[in-house]
mmCIF file with all atom_site columns, C-alpha atoms and ligand atoms in Angstrom:
data_model
loop_
_atom_site.group_PDB
_atom_site.id
_atom_site.type_symbol
_atom_site.label_atom_id
_atom_site.label_alt_id
_atom_site.label_comp_id
_atom_site.label_asym_id
_atom_site.label_entity_id
_atom_site.label_seq_id
_atom_site.pdbx_PDB_ins_code
_atom_site.Cartn_x
_atom_site.Cartn_y
_atom_site.Cartn_z
_atom_site.occupancy
_atom_site.B_iso_or_equiv
_atom_site.pdbx_formal_charge
_atom_site.auth_seq_id
_atom_site.auth_comp_id
_atom_site.auth_asym_id
_atom_site.auth_atom_id
_atom_site.pdbx_PDB_model_num
ATOM   1   C  CA  . MET W 1 1   ? 58.628 72.106 28.290 1.00 0.00 ? 24  MET W CA  1
ATOM   2   C  CA  . ARG W 1 2   ? 60.626 74.677 29.910 1.00 0.00 ? 25  ARG W CA  1
ATOM   3   C  CA  . ARG W 1 3   ? 60.556 74.415 33.808 1.00 0.00 ? 26  ARG W CA  1
ATOM   4   C  CA  . GLY W 1 4   ? 60.853 76.951 36.339 1.00 0.00 ? 27  GLY W CA  1
ATOM   5   C  CA  . LYS W 1 5   ? 58.201 79.799 37.554 1.00 0.00 ? 28  LYS W CA  1
ATOM   6   C  CA  . ARG W 1 6   ? 55.115 80.092 35.825 1.00 0.00 ? 29  ARG W CA  1
ATOM   7   C  CA  . PRO W 1 7   ? 53.891 83.633 35.467 1.00 0.00 ? 30  PRO W CA  1
ATOM   8   C  CA  . GLY W 1 8   ? 51.824 84.858 38.739 1.00 0.00 ? 31  GLY W CA  1
ATOM   9   C  CA  . TRP W 1 9   ? 48.681 84.694 36.554 1.00 0.00 ? 32  TRP W CA  1
ATOM   10  C  CA  . MET W 1 10  ? 49.006 81.334 35.685 1.00 0.00 ? 33  MET W CA  1
ATOM   11  C  CA  . LEU W 1 11  ? 49.493 80.254 39.155 1.00 0.00 ? 34  LEU W CA  1
ATOM   12  C  CA  . LYS W 1 12  ? 46.264 81.965 40.348 1.00 0.00 ? 35  LYS W CA  1
ATOM   13  C  CA  . ILE W 1 13  ? 44.374 80.223 37.791 1.00 0.00 ? 36  ILE W CA  1
ATOM   14  C  CA  . ALA W 1 14  ? 45.892 76.966 38.825 1.00 0.00 ? 37  ALA W CA  1
ATOM   15  C  CA  . ARG W 1 15  ? 44.757 77.686 42.531 1.00 0.00 ? 38  ARG W CA  1
ATOM   16  C  CA  . GLU W 1 16  ? 41.476 78.721 41.612 1.00 0.00 ? 39  GLU W CA  1
ATOM   17  C  CA  . ARG W 1 17  ? 40.987 75.152 39.270 1.00 0.00 ? 40  ARG W CA  1
ATOM   18  C  CA  . ILE W 1 18  ? 42.233 73.338 42.066 1.00 0.00 ? 41  ILE W CA  1
ATOM   19  C  CA  . ASP W 1 19  ? 39.337 75.243 44.453 1.00 0.00 ? 42  ASP W CA  1
ATOM   20  C  CA  . ILE W 1 20  ? 36.787 74.094 42.039 1.00 0.00 ? 43  ILE W CA  1
ATOM   21  C  CA  . LEU W 1 21  ? 38.183 70.819 41.835 1.00 0.00 ? 44  LEU W CA  1
ATOM   22  C  CA  . PHE W 1 22  ? 38.015 69.867 45.616 1.00 0.00 ? 45  PHE W CA  1
ATOM   23  C  CA  . ARG W 1 23  ? 34.719 71.600 45.557 1.00 0.00 ? 46  ARG W CA  1
ATOM   24  C  CA  . MET W 1 24  ? 33.266 69.611 43.123 1.00 0.00 ? 47  MET W CA  1
ATOM   25  C  CA  . ALA W 1 25  ? 34.616 66.499 44.552 1.00 0.00 ? 48  ALA W CA  1
ATOM   26  C  CA  . ASP W 1 26  ? 32.975 67.438 47.860 1.00 0.00 ? 49  ASP W CA  1
ATOM   27  C  CA  . ARG W 1 27  ? 29.724 67.967 45.985 1.00 0.00 ? 50  ARG W CA  1
ATOM   28  C  CA  . GLU W 1 28  ? 29.909 64.705 43.963 1.00 0.00 ? 51  GLU W CA  1
ATOM   29  C  CA  . PHE W 1 29  ? 31.146 62.709 46.758 1.00 0.00 ? 52  PHE W CA  1
ATOM   30  C  CA  . ALA W 1 30  ? 27.758 61.429 48.297 1.00 0.00 ? 53  ALA W CA  1
ATOM   31  C  CA  . ALA W 1 31  ? 26.075 60.523 44.870 1.00 0.00 ? 54  ALA W CA  1
ATOM   32  C  CA  . ASN W 1 32  ? 29.728 59.541 43.091 1.00 0.00 ? 55  ASN W CA  1
ATOM   33  C  CA  . PRO W 1 33  ? 32.400 58.984 44.810 1.00 0.00 ? 56  PRO W CA  1
ATOM   34  C  CA  . GLY W 1 34  ? 34.407 57.622 41.781 1.00 0.00 ? 57  GLY W CA  1
ATOM   35  C  CA  . ARG W 1 35  ? 33.989 60.857 40.186 1.00 0.00 ? 58  ARG W CA  1
ATOM   36  C  CA  . SER W 1 36  ? 35.388 62.669 43.528 1.00 0.00 ? 59  SER W CA  1
ATOM   37  C  CA  . HIS W 1 37  ? 38.574 60.718 43.238 1.00 0.00 ? 60  HIS W CA  1
ATOM   38  C  CA  . ARG W 1 38  ? 39.121 61.539 39.815 1.00 0.00 ? 61  ARG W CA  1
ATOM   39  C  CA  . TYR W 1 39  ? 38.443 65.208 40.821 1.00 0.00 ? 62  TYR W CA  1
ATOM   40  C  CA  . THR W 1 40  ? 41.506 65.038 43.477 1.00 0.00 ? 63  THR W CA  1
ATOM   41  C  CA  . GLU W 1 41  ? 43.706 63.664 41.084 1.00 0.00 ? 64  GLU W CA  1
ATOM   42  C  CA  . LEU W 1 42  ? 43.375 66.383 38.357 1.00 0.00 ? 65  LEU W CA  1
ATOM   43  C  CA  . ALA W 1 43  ? 43.743 68.915 41.114 1.00 0.00 ? 66  ALA W CA  1
ATOM   44  C  CA  . ARG W 1 44  ? 46.994 66.992 42.351 1.00 0.00 ? 67  ARG W CA  1
ATOM   45  C  CA  . ASN W 1 45  ? 47.922 67.250 38.858 1.00 0.00 ? 68  ASN W CA  1
ATOM   46  C  CA  . ILE W 1 46  ? 47.559 71.010 38.212 1.00 0.00 ? 69  ILE W CA  1
ATOM   47  C  CA  . SER W 1 47  ? 49.364 71.266 41.518 1.00 0.00 ? 70  SER W CA  1
ATOM   48  C  CA  . MET W 1 48  ? 52.359 69.517 40.981 1.00 0.00 ? 71  MET W CA  1
ATOM   49  C  CA  . LYS W 1 49  ? 52.560 70.845 37.073 1.00 0.00 ? 72  LYS W CA  1
ATOM   50  C  CA  . TYR W 1 50  ? 52.572 74.527 38.323 1.00 0.00 ? 73  TYR W CA  1
ATOM   51  C  CA  . ARG W 1 51  ? 53.649 73.896 41.480 1.00 0.00 ? 74  ARG W CA  1
ATOM   52  C  CA  . VAL W 1 52  ? 51.191 75.308 43.663 1.00 0.00 ? 75  VAL W CA  1
ATOM   53  C  CA  . ARG W 1 53  ? 50.294 74.187 46.774 1.00 0.00 ? 76  ARG W CA  1
ATOM   54  C  CA  . ILE W 1 54  ? 47.016 72.494 47.878 1.00 0.00 ? 77  ILE W CA  1
ATOM   55  C  CA  . PRO W 1 55  ? 45.017 75.301 50.020 1.00 0.00 ? 78  PRO W CA  1
ATOM   56  C  CA  . ARG W 1 56  ? 44.861 74.404 53.444 1.00 0.00 ? 79  ARG W CA  1
ATOM   57  C  CA  . GLU W 1 57  ? 41.319 73.504 53.582 1.00 0.00 ? 80  GLU W CA  1
ATOM   58  C  CA  . TRP W 1 58  ? 41.418 70.679 51.175 1.00 0.00 ? 81  TRP W CA  1
ATOM   59  C  CA  . ARG W 1 59  ? 45.043 69.232 52.114 1.00 0.00 ? 82  ARG W CA  1
ATOM   60  C  CA  . ARG W 1 60  ? 43.390 67.105 54.785 1.00 0.00 ? 83  ARG W CA  1
ATOM   61  C  CA  . ARG W 1 61  ? 40.837 65.869 52.433 1.00 0.00 ? 84  ARG W CA  1
ATOM   62  C  CA  . PHE W 1 62  ? 42.765 63.650 50.300 1.00 0.00 ? 85  PHE W CA  1
ATOM   63  C  CA  . CYS W 1 63  ? 44.849 60.215 50.868 1.00 0.00 ? 86  CYS W CA  1
ATOM   64  C  CA  . ARG W 1 64  ? 48.264 61.061 50.280 1.00 0.00 ? 87  ARG W CA  1
ATOM   65  C  CA  . ARG W 1 65  ? 49.005 57.374 49.082 1.00 0.00 ? 88  ARG W CA  1
ATOM   66  C  CA  . CYS W 1 66  ? 45.891 56.549 47.085 1.00 0.00 ? 89  CYS W CA  1
ATOM   67  C  CA  . TYR W 1 67  ? 44.621 60.157 46.335 1.00 0.00 ? 90  TYR W CA  1
ATOM   68  C  CA  . SER W 1 68  ? 40.921 59.394 46.900 1.00 0.00 ? 91  SER W CA  1
ATOM   69  C  CA  . PHE W 1 69  ? 38.992 61.983 48.062 1.00 0.00 ? 92  PHE W CA  1
ATOM   70  C  CA  . LEU W 1 70  ? 38.302 61.794 51.658 1.00 0.00 ? 93  LEU W CA  1
ATOM   71  C  CA  . LYS W 1 71  ? 35.020 62.769 53.679 1.00 0.00 ? 94  LYS W CA  1
ATOM   72  C  CA  . PRO W 1 72  ? 35.350 62.126 57.087 1.00 0.00 ? 95  PRO W CA  1
ATOM   73  C  CA  . GLY W 1 73  ? 32.795 59.942 58.511 1.00 0.00 ? 96  GLY W CA  1
ATOM   74  C  CA  . SER W 1 74  ? 31.997 58.596 55.576 1.00 0.00 ? 97  SER W CA  1
ATOM   75  C  CA  . ASN W 1 75  ? 35.494 57.142 54.157 1.00 0.00 ? 98  ASN W CA  1
ATOM   76  C  CA  . CYS W 1 76  ? 37.829 58.636 56.325 1.00 0.00 ? 99  CYS W CA  1
ATOM   77  C  CA  . THR W 1 77  ? 37.944 58.637 60.201 1.00 0.00 ? 100 THR W CA  1
ATOM   78  C  CA  . VAL W 1 78  ? 39.258 61.129 62.172 1.00 0.00 ? 101 VAL W CA  1
ATOM   79  C  CA  . ARG W 1 79  ? 41.053 60.499 65.686 1.00 0.00 ? 102 ARG W CA  1
ATOM   80  C  CA  . ILE W 1 80  ? 43.328 62.233 68.080 1.00 0.00 ? 103 ILE W CA  1
ATOM   81  C  CA  . SER W 1 81  ? 46.118 60.494 69.869 1.00 0.00 ? 104 SER W CA  1
ATOM   82  C  CA  . GLY W 1 82  ? 49.716 61.633 71.297 1.00 0.00 ? 105 GLY W CA  1
ATOM   83  C  CA  . GLY W 1 83  ? 49.084 65.559 70.086 1.00 0.00 ? 106 GLY W CA  1
ATOM   84  C  CA  . LYS W 1 84  ? 48.362 64.108 66.735 1.00 0.00 ? 107 LYS W CA  1
ATOM   85  C  CA  . VAL W 1 85  ? 45.080 64.117 64.477 1.00 0.00 ? 108 VAL W CA  1
ATOM   86  C  CA  . ASN W 1 86  ? 45.094 61.131 62.475 1.00 0.00 ? 109 ASN W CA  1
ATOM   87  C  CA  . PHE W 1 87  ? 43.172 60.662 59.850 1.00 0.00 ? 110 PHE W CA  1
ATOM   88  C  CA  . ARG W 1 88  ? 42.555 57.209 58.508 1.00 0.00 ? 111 ARG W CA  1
ATOM   89  C  CA  . CYS W 1 89  ? 41.540 56.804 54.665 1.00 0.00 ? 112 CYS W CA  1
ATOM   90  C  CA  . HIS W 1 90  ? 39.305 53.587 54.427 1.00 0.00 ? 113 HIS W CA  1
ATOM   91  C  CA  . GLU W 1 91  ? 40.203 53.259 50.575 1.00 0.00 ? 114 GLU W CA  1
ATOM   92  C  CA  . CYS W 1 92  ? 43.195 51.812 51.337 1.00 0.00 ? 115 CYS W CA  1
ATOM   93  C  CA  . GLY W 1 93  ? 43.905 51.806 55.169 1.00 0.00 ? 116 GLY W CA  1
ATOM   94  C  CA  . HIS W 1 94  ? 46.560 54.536 54.847 1.00 0.00 ? 117 HIS W CA  1
ATOM   95  C  CA  . ILE W 1 95  ? 46.944 56.808 58.147 1.00 0.00 ? 118 ILE W CA  1
ATOM   96  C  CA  . MET W 1 96  ? 48.233 60.326 57.653 1.00 0.00 ? 119 MET W CA  1
ATOM   97  C  CA  . ARG W 1 97  ? 48.741 62.263 60.813 1.00 0.00 ? 120 ARG W CA  1
ATOM   98  C  CA  . PHE W 1 98  ? 49.072 65.918 61.395 1.00 0.00 ? 121 PHE W CA  1
ATOM   99  C  CA  . PRO W 1 99  ? 50.243 67.597 64.409 1.00 0.00 ? 122 PRO W CA  1
ATOM   100 C  CA  . TYR W 1 100 ? 47.452 68.831 66.670 1.00 0.00 ? 123 TYR W CA  1
ATOM   101 C  CA  . ILE W 1 101 ? 49.160 72.293 67.319 1.00 0.00 ? 124 ILE W CA  1
ATOM   102 C  CA  . GLN W 1 102 ? 48.292 73.337 63.701 1.00 0.00 ? 125 GLN W CA  1
ATOM   103 C  CA  . GLU W 1 103 ? 44.636 73.128 64.661 1.00 0.00 ? 126 GLU W CA  1
ATOM   104 C  CA  . LYS W 1 104 ? 45.315 75.260 67.660 1.00 0.00 ? 127 LYS W CA  1
ATOM   105 C  CA  . LYS W 1 105 ? 47.048 77.377 65.541 1.00 0.00 ? 128 LYS W CA  1
ATOM   106 C  CA  . GLU W 1 106 ? 44.260 77.420 62.888 1.00 0.00 ? 129 GLU W CA  1
ATOM   107 C  CA  . LYS W 1 107 ? 42.041 78.441 65.526 1.00 0.00 ? 130 LYS W CA  1
ATOM   108 C  CA  . ARG W 1 108 ? 43.660 81.019 67.022 1.00 0.00 ? 131 ARG W CA  1
ATOM   109 C  CA  . ARG W 1 109 ? 44.158 82.530 63.613 1.00 0.00 ? 132 ARG W CA  1
ATOM   110 C  CA  . ASN W 1 110 ? 40.400 82.230 62.796 1.00 0.00 ? 133 ASN W CA  1
ATOM   111 C  CA  . LYS W 1 111 ? 39.435 84.074 66.217 1.00 0.00 ? 134 LYS W CA  1
ATOM   112 C  CA  . ILE W 1 112 ? 42.099 86.909 65.314 1.00 0.00 ? 135 ILE W CA  1
ATOM   113 C  CA  . GLU W 1 113 ? 40.915 87.381 62.059 1.00 0.00 ? 136 GLU W CA  1
ATOM   114 C  CA  . SER W 1 114 ? 37.240 87.392 62.858 1.00 0.00 ? 137 SER W CA  1
ATOM   115 C  CA  . HIS W 1 115 ? 37.877 89.831 65.819 1.00 0.00 ? 138 HIS W CA  1
ATOM   116 C  CA  . THR W 1 116 ? 40.112 91.733 63.654 1.00 0.00 ? 139 THR W CA  1
ATOM   117 C  CA  . ILE W 1 117 ? 37.471 91.941 60.682 1.00 0.00 ? 140 ILE W CA  1
ATOM   118 C  CA  . LYS W 1 118 ? 34.437 92.458 62.930 1.00 0.00 ? 141 LYS W CA  1
ATOM   119 C  CA  . LYS W 1 119 ? 35.948 95.319 65.407 1.00 0.00 ? 142 LYS W CA  1
ATOM   120 C  CA  . GLY W 1 120 ? 38.997 96.418 63.353 1.00 0.00 ? 143 GLY W CA  1
ATOM   121 C  CA  . ALA W 1 121 ? 40.546 96.204 66.577 1.00 0.00 ? 144 ALA W CA  1
ATOM   122 C  CA  . ASP W 1 122 ? 43.973 94.565 67.398 1.00 0.00 ? 145 ASP W CA  1
ATOM   123 C  CA  . GLU W 1 123 ? 43.911 92.657 70.676 1.00 0.00 ? 146 GLU W CA  1
ATOM   124 C  CA  . PRO W 1 124 ? 47.221 91.334 72.094 1.00 0.00 ? 147 PRO W CA  1
ATOM   125 C  CA  . VAL W 1 125 ? 47.795 87.714 71.862 1.00 0.00 ? 148 VAL W CA  1
ATOM   126 C  CA  . THR W 1 126 ? 49.097 85.956 74.801 1.00 0.00 ? 149 THR W CA  1
ATOM   127 C  CA  . PHE W 1 127 ? 51.163 82.985 73.881 1.00 0.00 ? 150 PHE W CA  1
ATOM   128 C  CA  . GLY W 1 128 ? 50.868 80.126 76.459 1.00 0.00 ? 151 GLY W CA  1
ATOM   129 C  CA  . ALA W 1 129 ? 53.800 77.629 77.144 1.00 0.00 ? 152 ALA W CA  1
ATOM   130 C  CA  . HIS W 1 130 ? 51.603 74.939 75.796 1.00 0.00 ? 153 HIS W CA  1
ATOM   131 C  CA  . ASN W 1 131 ? 51.797 76.869 72.484 1.00 0.00 ? 154 ASN W CA  1
ATOM   132 C  CA  . LYS W 1 132 ? 55.349 75.513 71.203 1.00 0.00 ? 155 LYS W CA  1
ATOM   133 C  CA  . ARG W 1 133 ? 56.141 76.673 67.483 1.00 0.00 ? 156 ARG W CA  1
ATOM   134 C  CA  . GLY W 1 134 ? 55.334 73.526 65.184 1.00 0.00 ? 157 GLY W CA  1
ATOM   135 C  CA  . LYS W 1 135 ? 58.466 73.320 62.894 1.00 0.00 ? 158 LYS W CA  1
ATOM   136 C  CA  . GLY W 1 136 ? 58.244 72.449 59.207 1.00 0.00 ? 159 GLY W CA  1
ATOM   137 C  CA  . ARG W 1 137 ? 54.776 71.622 57.789 1.00 0.00 ? 160 ARG W CA  1
ATOM   138 C  CA  . GLY W 1 138 ? 53.409 75.755 57.871 1.00 0.00 ? 161 GLY W CA  1
ATOM   139 C  CA  . ASP W 1 139 ? 53.496 77.847 55.009 1.00 0.00 ? 162 ASP W CA  1
HETATM 140 ZN ZN1 . ZN  J 2 .   ? 44.060 55.975 50.345 1.00 0.00 ? 228 ZN  J ZN1 1
#
């Protein structure tokens, strides 16, 4: 198989498929968790094959170790400690830690976006001293 970058349309379809699979996983979870885990696995396979990222909204919805679909409150516990958000997978006990700063960043981004969309205005954003710029896992 030829390696390297796939054409844009192919990546677009891959991203769409990942999104659809996670949506299906979310919907199926209550009735059929096994199926959700399978969908997650398929989404992950697509992500690896086409080298596309799992969209931000789904990145925390599966376990990095056992690749189960995670539903906070059902098979996953969310705790905040030491400036980190901890997701504990009940399927295998794996704990994933995400920097809390990302949450803040996301909130701010959403706020700015909704503001811009609603009013079409650009408001200056103030960066407080506590808003250290996170390194690494941003995209
Ligand atoms: Zn797990």
